[in-house]
mmCIF file of C-alpha atoms in Angstrom:
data_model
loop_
_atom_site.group_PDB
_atom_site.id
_atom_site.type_symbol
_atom_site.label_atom_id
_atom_site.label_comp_id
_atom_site.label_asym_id
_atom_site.label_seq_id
_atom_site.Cartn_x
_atom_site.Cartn_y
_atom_site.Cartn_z
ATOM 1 C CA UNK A 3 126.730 86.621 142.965
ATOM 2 C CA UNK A 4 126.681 85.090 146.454
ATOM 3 C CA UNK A 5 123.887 82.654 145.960
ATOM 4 C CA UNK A 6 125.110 82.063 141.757
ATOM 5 C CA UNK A 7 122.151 83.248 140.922
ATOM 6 C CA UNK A 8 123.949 83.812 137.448
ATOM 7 C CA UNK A 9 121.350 84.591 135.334
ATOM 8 C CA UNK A 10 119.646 87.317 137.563
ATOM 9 C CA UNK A 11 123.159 88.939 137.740
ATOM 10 C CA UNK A 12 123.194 88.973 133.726
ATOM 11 C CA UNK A 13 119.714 90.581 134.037
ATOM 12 C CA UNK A 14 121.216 93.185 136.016
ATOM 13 C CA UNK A 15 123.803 94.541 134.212
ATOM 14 C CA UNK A 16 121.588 93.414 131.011
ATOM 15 C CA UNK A 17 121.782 97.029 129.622
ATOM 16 C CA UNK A 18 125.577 97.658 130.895
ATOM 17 C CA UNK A 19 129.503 97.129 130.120
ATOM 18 C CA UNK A 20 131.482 95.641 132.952
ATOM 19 C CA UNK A 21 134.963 97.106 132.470
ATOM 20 C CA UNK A 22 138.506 96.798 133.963
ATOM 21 C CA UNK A 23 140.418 99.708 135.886
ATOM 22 C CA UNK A 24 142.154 100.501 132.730
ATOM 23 C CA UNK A 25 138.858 100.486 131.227
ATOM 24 C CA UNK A 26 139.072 97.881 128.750
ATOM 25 C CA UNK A 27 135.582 95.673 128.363
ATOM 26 C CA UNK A 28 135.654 92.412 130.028
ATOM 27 C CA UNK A 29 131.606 92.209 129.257
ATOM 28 C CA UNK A 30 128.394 94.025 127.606
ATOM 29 C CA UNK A 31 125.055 92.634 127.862
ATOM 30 C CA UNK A 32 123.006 89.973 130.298
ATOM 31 C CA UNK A 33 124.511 86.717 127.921
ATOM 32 C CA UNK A 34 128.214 87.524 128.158
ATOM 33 C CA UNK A 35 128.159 88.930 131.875
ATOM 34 C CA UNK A 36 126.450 85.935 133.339
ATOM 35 C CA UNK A 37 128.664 83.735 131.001
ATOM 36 C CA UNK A 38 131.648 85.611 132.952
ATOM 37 C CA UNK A 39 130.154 84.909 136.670
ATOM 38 C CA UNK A 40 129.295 81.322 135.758
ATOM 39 C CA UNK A 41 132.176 80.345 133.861
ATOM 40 C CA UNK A 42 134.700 81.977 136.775
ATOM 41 C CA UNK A 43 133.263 81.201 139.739
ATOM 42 C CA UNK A 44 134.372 77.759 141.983
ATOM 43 C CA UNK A 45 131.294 76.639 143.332
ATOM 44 C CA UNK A 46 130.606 73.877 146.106
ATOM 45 C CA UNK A 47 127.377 72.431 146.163
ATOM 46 C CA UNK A 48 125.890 75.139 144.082
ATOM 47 C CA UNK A 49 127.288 78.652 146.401
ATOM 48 C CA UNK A 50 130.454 80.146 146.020
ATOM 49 C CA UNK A 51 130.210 80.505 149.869
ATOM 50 C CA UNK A 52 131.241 83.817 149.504
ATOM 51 C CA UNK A 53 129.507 87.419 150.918
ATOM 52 C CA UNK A 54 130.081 90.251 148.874
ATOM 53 C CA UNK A 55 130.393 93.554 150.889
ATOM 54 C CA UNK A 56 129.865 96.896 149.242
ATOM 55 C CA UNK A 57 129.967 100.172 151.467
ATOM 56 C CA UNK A 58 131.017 103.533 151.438
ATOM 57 C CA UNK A 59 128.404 104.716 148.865
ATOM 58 C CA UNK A 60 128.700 108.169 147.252
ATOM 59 C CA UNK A 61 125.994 108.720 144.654
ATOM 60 C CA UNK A 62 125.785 111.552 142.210
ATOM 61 C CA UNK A 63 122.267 112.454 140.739
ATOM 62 C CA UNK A 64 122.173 114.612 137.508
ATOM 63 C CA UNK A 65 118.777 114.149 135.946
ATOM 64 C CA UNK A 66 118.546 110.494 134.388
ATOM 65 C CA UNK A 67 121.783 109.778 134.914
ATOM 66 C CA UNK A 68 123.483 108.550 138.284
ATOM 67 C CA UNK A 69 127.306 107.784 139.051
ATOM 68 C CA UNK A 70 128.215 106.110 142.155
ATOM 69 C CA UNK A 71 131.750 105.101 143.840
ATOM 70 C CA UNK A 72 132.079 102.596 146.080
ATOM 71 C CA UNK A 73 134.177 99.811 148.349
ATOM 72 C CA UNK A 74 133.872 97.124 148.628
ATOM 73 C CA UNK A 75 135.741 93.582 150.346
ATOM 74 C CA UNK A 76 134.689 89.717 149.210
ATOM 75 C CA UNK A 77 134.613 87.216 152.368
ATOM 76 C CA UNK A 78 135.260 83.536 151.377
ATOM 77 C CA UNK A 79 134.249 80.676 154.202
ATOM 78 C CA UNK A 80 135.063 77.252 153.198
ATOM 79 C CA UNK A 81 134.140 73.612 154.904
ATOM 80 C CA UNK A 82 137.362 73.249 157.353
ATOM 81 C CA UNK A 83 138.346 76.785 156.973
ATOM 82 C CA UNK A 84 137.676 79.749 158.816
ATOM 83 C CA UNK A 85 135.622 82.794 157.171
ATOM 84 C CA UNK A 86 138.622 85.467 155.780
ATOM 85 C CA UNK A 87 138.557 88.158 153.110
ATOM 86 C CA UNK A 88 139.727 87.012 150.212
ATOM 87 C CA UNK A 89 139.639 90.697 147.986
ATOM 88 C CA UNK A 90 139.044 94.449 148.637
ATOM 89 C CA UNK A 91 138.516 97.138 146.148
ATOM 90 C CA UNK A 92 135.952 99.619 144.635
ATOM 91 C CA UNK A 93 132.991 100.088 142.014
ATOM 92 C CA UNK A 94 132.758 103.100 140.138
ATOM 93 C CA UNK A 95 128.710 102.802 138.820
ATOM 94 C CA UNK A 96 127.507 104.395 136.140
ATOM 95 C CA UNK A 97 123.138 104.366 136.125
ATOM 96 C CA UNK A 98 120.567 105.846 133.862
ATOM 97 C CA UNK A 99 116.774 106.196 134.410
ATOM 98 C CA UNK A 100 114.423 104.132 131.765
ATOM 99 C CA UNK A 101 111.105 105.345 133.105
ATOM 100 C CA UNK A 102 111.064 104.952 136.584
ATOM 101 C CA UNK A 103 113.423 102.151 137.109
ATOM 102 C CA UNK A 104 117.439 103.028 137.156
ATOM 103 C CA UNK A 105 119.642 101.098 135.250
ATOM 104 C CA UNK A 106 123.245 99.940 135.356
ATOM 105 C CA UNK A 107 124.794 101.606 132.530
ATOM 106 C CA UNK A 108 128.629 100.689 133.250
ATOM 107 C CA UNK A 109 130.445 99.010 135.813
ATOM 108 C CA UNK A 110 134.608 99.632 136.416
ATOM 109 C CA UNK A 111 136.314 97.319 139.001
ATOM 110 C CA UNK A 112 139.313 98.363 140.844
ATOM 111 C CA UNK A 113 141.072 95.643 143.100
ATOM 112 C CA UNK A 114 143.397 97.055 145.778
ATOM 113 C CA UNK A 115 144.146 94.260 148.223
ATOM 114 C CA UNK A 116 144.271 90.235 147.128
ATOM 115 C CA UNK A 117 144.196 87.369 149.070
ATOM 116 C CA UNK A 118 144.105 83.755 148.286
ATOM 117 C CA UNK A 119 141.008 83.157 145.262
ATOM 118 C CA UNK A 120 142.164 80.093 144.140
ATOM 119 C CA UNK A 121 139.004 78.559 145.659
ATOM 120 C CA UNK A 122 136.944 81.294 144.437
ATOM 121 C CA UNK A 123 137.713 82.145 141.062
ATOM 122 C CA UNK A 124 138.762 80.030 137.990
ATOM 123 C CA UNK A 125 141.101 83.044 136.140
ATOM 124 C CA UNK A 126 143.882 84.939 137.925
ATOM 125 C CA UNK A 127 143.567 88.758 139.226
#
């Protein structure tokens, strides 16, 4: 996401729903998530210049399948402007194992503080 690399984040959730805190789908698949990161991101001279933060990890393993819960906060730093967080919330991961590589399976976003991301995204919060 940071470096709008948006076809590698497509590939990562390529097997995954991206969902909102009430659950409803916002995306499915590596096309329509990396349509959703490209289409509603601001960039300036090809970065978002933003740095995604994610911390707080707690990861359950049952078998093949993984869940994970998460915070995370979004730091914006702008030419002029001085580096401030710009969102804070938390990830709650679903994974399963393919083989020996884990998967995203689903991802639900929760947003608990906003700032300012009118230079960030292109669609309100």
């Amino acid at each position: 996401m940071d470096a709008a690399a948006w076809t590698e984040v497509g590939e990562l959730f390529a097997a995954a729903e991206l969902v909102g805190p009430d659950g409803e789908l916002v995306a499915r698949g590596a096309a329509a998530v990396q349509a959703l990161y490209e289409q509603g991101t601001h960039l300036y001279d090809g970065s978002p210049r933003t740095r995604h933060v994610t911390a707080n990890p707690i990861i359950d393993v049952t078998g093949g399948r993984a869940t994970a819960r998460s915070s995370y906060v979004v730091f914006q730093g702008l030419p002029g402007a001085p580096i401030h967080p710009i969102i804070t919330g938390r990830y709650r991961d679903e994974f399963v194992r393919d083989g020996d590589r884990w998967q995203f399976a689903r991802r639900q976003f929760f947003v608990d503080h906003v700032g300012d991301l009118s230079a960030h995204l292109t669609y309100p919060i």
